[in-house]
Tab-separated table of N, CA, C and O in Angstrom:
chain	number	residue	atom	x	y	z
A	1	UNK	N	0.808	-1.206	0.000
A	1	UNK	CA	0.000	0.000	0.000
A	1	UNK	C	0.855	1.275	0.000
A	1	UNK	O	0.444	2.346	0.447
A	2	UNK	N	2.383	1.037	-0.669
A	2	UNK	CA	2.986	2.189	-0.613
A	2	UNK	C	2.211	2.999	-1.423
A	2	UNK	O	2.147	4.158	-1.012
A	3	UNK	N	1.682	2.796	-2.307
A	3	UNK	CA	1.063	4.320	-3.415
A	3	UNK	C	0.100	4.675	-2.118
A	3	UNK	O	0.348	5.659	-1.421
A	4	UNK	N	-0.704	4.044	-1.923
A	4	UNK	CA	-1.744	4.367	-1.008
A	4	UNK	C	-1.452	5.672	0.115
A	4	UNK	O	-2.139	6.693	0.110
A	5	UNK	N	-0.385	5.450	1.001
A	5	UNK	CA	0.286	5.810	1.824
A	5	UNK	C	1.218	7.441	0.898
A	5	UNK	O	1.261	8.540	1.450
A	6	UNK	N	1.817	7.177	-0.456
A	6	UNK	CA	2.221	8.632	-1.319
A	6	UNK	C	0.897	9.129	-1.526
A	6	UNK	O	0.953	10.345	-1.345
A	7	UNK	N	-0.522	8.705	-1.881
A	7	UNK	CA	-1.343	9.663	-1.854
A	7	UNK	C	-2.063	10.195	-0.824
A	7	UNK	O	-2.992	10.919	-1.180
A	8	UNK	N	-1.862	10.005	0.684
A	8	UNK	CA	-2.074	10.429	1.969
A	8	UNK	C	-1.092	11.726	1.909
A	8	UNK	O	-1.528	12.869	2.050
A	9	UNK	N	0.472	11.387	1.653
A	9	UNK	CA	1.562	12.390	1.947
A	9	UNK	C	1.138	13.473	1.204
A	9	UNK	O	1.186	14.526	1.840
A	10	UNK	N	0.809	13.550	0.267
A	10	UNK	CA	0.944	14.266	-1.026
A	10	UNK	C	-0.496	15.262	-0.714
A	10	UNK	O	-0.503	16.489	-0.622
A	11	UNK	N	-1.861	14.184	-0.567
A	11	UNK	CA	-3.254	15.503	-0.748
A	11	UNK	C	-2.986	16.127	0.963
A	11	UNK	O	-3.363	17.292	1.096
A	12	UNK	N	-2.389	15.473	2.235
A	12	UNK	CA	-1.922	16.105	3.448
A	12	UNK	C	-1.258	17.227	3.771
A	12	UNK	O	-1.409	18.192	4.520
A	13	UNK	N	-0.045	16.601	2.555
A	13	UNK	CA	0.830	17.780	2.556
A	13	UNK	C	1.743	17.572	3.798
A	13	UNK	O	2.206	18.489	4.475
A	14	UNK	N	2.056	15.463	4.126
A	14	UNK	CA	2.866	15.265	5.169
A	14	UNK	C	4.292	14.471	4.077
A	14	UNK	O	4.543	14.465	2.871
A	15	UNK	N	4.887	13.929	5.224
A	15	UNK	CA	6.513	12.948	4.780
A	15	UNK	C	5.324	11.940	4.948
A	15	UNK	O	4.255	11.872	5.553
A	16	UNK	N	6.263	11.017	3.886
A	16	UNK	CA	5.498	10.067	3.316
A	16	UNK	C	5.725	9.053	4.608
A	16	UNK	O	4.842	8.236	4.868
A	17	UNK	N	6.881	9.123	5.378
A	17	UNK	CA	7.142	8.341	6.982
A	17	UNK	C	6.198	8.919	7.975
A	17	UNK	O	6.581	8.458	9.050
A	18	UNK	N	5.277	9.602	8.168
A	18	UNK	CA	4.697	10.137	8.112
A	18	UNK	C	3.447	9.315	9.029
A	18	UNK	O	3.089	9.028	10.171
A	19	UNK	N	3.115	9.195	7.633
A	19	UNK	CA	1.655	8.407	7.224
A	19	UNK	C	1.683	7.390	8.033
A	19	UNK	O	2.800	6.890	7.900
A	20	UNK	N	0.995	6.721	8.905
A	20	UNK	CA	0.341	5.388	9.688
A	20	UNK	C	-0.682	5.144	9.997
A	20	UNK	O	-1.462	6.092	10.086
A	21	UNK	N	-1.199	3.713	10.321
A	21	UNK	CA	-2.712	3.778	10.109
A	21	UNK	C	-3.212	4.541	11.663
A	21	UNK	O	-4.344	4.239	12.042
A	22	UNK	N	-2.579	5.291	12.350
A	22	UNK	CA	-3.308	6.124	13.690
A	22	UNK	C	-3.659	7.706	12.531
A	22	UNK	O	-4.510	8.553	12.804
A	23	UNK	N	-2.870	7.732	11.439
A	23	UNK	CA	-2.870	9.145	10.444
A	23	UNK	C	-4.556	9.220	10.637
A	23	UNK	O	-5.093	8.113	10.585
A	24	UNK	N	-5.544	10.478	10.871
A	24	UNK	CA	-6.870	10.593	10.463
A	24	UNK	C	-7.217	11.866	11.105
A	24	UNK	O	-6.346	12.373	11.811
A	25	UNK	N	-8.308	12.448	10.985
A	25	UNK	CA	-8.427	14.214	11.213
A	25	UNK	C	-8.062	14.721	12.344
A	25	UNK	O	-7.647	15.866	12.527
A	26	UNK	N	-8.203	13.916	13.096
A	26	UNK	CA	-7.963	13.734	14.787
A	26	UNK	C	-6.533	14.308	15.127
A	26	UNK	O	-6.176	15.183	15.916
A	27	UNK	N	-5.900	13.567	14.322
A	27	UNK	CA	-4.631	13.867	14.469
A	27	UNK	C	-3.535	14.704	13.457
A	27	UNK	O	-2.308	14.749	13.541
A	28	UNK	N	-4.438	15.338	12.484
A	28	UNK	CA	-3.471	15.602	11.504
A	28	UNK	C	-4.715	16.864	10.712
A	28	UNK	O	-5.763	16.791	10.071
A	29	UNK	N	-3.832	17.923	11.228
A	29	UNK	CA	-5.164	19.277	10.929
A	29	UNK	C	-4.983	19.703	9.432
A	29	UNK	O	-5.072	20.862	9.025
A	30	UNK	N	-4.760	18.774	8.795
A	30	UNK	CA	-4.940	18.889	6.943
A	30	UNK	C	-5.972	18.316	6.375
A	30	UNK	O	-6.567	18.482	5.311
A	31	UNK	N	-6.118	17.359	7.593
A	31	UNK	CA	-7.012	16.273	6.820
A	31	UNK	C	-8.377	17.101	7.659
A	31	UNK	O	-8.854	16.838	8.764
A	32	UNK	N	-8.814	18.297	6.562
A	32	UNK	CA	-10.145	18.773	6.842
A	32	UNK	C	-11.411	18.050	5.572
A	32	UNK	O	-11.134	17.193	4.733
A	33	UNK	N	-12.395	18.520	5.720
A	33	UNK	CA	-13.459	18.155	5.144
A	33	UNK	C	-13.124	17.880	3.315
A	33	UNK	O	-13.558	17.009	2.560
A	34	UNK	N	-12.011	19.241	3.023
A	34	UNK	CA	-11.667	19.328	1.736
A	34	UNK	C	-10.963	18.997	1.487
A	34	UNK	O	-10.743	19.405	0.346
A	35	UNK	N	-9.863	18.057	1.972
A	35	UNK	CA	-9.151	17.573	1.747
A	35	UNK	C	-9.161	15.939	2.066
A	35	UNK	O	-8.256	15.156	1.778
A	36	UNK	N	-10.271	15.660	2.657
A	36	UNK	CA	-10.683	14.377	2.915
A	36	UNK	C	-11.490	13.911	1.238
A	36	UNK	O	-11.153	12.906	0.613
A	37	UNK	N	-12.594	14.915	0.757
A	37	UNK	CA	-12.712	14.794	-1.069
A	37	UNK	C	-11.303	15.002	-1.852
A	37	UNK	O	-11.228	14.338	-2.886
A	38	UNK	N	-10.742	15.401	-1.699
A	38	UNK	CA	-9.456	15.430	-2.851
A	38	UNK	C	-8.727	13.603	-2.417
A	38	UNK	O	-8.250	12.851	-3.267
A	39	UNK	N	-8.812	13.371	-1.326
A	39	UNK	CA	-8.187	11.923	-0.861
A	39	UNK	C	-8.828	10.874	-1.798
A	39	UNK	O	-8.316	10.031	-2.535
A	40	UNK	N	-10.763	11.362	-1.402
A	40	UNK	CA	-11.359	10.240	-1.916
A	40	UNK	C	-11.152	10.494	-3.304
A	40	UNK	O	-10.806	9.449	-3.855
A	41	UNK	N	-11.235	11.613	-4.221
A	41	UNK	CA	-11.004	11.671	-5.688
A	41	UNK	C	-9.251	11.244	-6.078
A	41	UNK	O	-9.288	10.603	-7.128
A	42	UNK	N	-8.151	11.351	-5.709
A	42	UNK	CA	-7.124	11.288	-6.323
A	42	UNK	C	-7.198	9.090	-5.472
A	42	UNK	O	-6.894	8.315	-6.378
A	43	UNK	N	-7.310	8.821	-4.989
A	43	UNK	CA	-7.673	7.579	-4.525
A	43	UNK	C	-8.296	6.918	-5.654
A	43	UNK	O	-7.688	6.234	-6.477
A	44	UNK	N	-9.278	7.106	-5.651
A	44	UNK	CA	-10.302	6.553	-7.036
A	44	UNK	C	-9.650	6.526	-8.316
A	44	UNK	O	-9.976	5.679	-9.147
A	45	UNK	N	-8.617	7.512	-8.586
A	45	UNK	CA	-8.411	7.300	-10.150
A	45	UNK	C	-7.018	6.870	-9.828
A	45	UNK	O	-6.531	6.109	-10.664
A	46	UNK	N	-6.227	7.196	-8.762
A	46	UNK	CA	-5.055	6.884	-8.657
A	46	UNK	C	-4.717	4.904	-8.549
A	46	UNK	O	-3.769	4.355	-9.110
A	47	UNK	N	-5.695	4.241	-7.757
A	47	UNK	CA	-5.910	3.204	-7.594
A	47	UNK	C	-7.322	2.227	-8.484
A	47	UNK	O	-7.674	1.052	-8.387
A	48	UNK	N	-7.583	2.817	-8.911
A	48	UNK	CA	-8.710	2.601	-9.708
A	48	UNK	C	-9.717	1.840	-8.775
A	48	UNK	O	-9.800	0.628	-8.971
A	49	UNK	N	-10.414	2.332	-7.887
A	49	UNK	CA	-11.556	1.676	-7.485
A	49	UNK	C	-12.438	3.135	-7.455
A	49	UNK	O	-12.056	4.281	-7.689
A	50	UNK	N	-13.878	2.572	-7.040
A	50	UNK	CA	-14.781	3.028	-6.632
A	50	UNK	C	-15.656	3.401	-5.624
A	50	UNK	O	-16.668	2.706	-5.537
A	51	UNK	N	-15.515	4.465	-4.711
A	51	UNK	CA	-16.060	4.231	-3.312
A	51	UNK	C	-17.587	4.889	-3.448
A	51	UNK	O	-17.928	5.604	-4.390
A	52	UNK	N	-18.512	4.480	-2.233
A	52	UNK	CA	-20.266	4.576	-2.190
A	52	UNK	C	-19.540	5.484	-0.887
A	52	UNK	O	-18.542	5.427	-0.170
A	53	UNK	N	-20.625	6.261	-1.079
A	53	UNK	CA	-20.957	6.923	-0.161
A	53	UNK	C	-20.772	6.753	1.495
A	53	UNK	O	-20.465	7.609	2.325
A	54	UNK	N	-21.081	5.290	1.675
A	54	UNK	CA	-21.138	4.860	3.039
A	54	UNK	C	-19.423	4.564	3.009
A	54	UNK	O	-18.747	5.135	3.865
A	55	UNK	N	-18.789	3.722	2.071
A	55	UNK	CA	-17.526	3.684	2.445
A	55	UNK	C	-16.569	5.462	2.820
A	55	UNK	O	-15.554	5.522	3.514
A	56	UNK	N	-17.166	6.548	2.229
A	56	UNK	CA	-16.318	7.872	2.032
A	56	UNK	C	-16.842	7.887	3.276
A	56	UNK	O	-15.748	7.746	3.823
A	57	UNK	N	-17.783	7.952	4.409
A	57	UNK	CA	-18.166	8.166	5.544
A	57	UNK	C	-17.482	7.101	6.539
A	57	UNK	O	-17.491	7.366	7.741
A	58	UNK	N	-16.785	5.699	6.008
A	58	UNK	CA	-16.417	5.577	6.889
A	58	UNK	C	-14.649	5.636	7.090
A	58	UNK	O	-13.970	5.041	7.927
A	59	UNK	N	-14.191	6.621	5.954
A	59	UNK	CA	-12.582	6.502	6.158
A	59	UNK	C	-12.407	7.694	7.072
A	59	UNK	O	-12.590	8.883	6.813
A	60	UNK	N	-12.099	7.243	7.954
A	60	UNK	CA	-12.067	7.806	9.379
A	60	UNK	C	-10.435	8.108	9.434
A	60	UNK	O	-9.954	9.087	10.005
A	61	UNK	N	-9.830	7.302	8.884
A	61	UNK	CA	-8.357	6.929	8.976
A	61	UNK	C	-7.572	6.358	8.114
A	61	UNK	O	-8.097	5.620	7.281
A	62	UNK	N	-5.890	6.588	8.098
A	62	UNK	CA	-5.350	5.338	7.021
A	62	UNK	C	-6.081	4.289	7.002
A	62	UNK	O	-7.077	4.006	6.337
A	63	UNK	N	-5.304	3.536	8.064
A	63	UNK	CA	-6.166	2.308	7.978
A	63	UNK	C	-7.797	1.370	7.820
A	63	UNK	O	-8.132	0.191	7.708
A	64	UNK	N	-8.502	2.767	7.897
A	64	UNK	CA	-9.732	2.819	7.364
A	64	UNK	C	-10.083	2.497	5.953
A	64	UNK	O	-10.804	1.656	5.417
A	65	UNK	N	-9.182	3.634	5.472
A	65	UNK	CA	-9.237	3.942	3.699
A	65	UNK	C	-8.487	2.428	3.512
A	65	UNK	O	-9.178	1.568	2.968
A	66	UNK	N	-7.356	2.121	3.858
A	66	UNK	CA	-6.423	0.883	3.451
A	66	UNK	C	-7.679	-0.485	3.482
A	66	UNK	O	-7.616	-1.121	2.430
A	67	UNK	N	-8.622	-0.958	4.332
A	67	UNK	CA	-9.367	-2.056	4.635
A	67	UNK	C	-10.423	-2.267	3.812
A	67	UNK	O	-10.842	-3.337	3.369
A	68	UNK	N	-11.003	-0.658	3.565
A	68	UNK	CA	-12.132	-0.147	2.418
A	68	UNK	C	-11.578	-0.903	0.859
A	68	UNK	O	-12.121	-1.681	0.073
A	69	UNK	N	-10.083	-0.151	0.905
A	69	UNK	CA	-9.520	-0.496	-0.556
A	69	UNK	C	-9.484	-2.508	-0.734
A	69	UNK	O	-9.936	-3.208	-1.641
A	70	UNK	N	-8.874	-2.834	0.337
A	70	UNK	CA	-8.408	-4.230	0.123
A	70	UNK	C	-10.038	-5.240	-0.203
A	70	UNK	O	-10.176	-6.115	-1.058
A	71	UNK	N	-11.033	-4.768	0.737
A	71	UNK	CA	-12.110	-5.222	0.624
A	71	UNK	C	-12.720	-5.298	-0.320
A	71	UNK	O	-13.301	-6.375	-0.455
A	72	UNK	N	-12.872	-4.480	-1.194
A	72	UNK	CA	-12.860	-4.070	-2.381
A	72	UNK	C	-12.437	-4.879	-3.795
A	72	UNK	O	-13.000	-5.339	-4.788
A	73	UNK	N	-11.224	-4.767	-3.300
A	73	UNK	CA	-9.712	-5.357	-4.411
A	73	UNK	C	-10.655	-6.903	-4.160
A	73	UNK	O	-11.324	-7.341	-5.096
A	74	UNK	N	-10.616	-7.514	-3.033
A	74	UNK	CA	-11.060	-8.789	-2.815
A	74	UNK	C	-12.264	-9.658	-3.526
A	74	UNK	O	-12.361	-10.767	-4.052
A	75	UNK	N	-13.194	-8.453	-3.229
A	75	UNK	CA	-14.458	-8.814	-3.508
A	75	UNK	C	-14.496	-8.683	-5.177
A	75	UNK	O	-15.434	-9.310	-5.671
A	76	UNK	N	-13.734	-8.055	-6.027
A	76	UNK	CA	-13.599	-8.587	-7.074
A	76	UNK	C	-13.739	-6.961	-7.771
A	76	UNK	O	-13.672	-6.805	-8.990
């Protein structure tokens, strides 16, 4: 999930060492409302999936967005 983790650094505006799955608004005052849509849009085309609504509500966190993606990848 290194790309995953360069497109956290990059729409954050952190070091890519940085990034861990505790990374989420709570802790990291970039990750506002508008920059949580630029995540979910450069995500989507950067990785090519598709997120619903309920998944964009629930990336709370790296490791949020990371479980969303794999689940995803899985399910086909």
């Amino acid at each position: 999930m290194d790309k995953l983790r360069d497109i956290f650094a990059r729409v954050l505006s952190l070091a890519t060492e940085k990034v861990s799955d505790e990374t989420s608004p709570r802790v990291c005052p970039t990750w506002d409302s508008f920059n949580h849509l630029l995540l979910v849009v450069a995500i989507e085309k950067e990785m090519e999936v598709k997120f619903t609504v309920i998944d964009v509500r629930r990336m709370n966190s790296f490791k949020d967005v990371r479980e969303i993606i794999l689940r995803k990848k899985t399910e086909g």
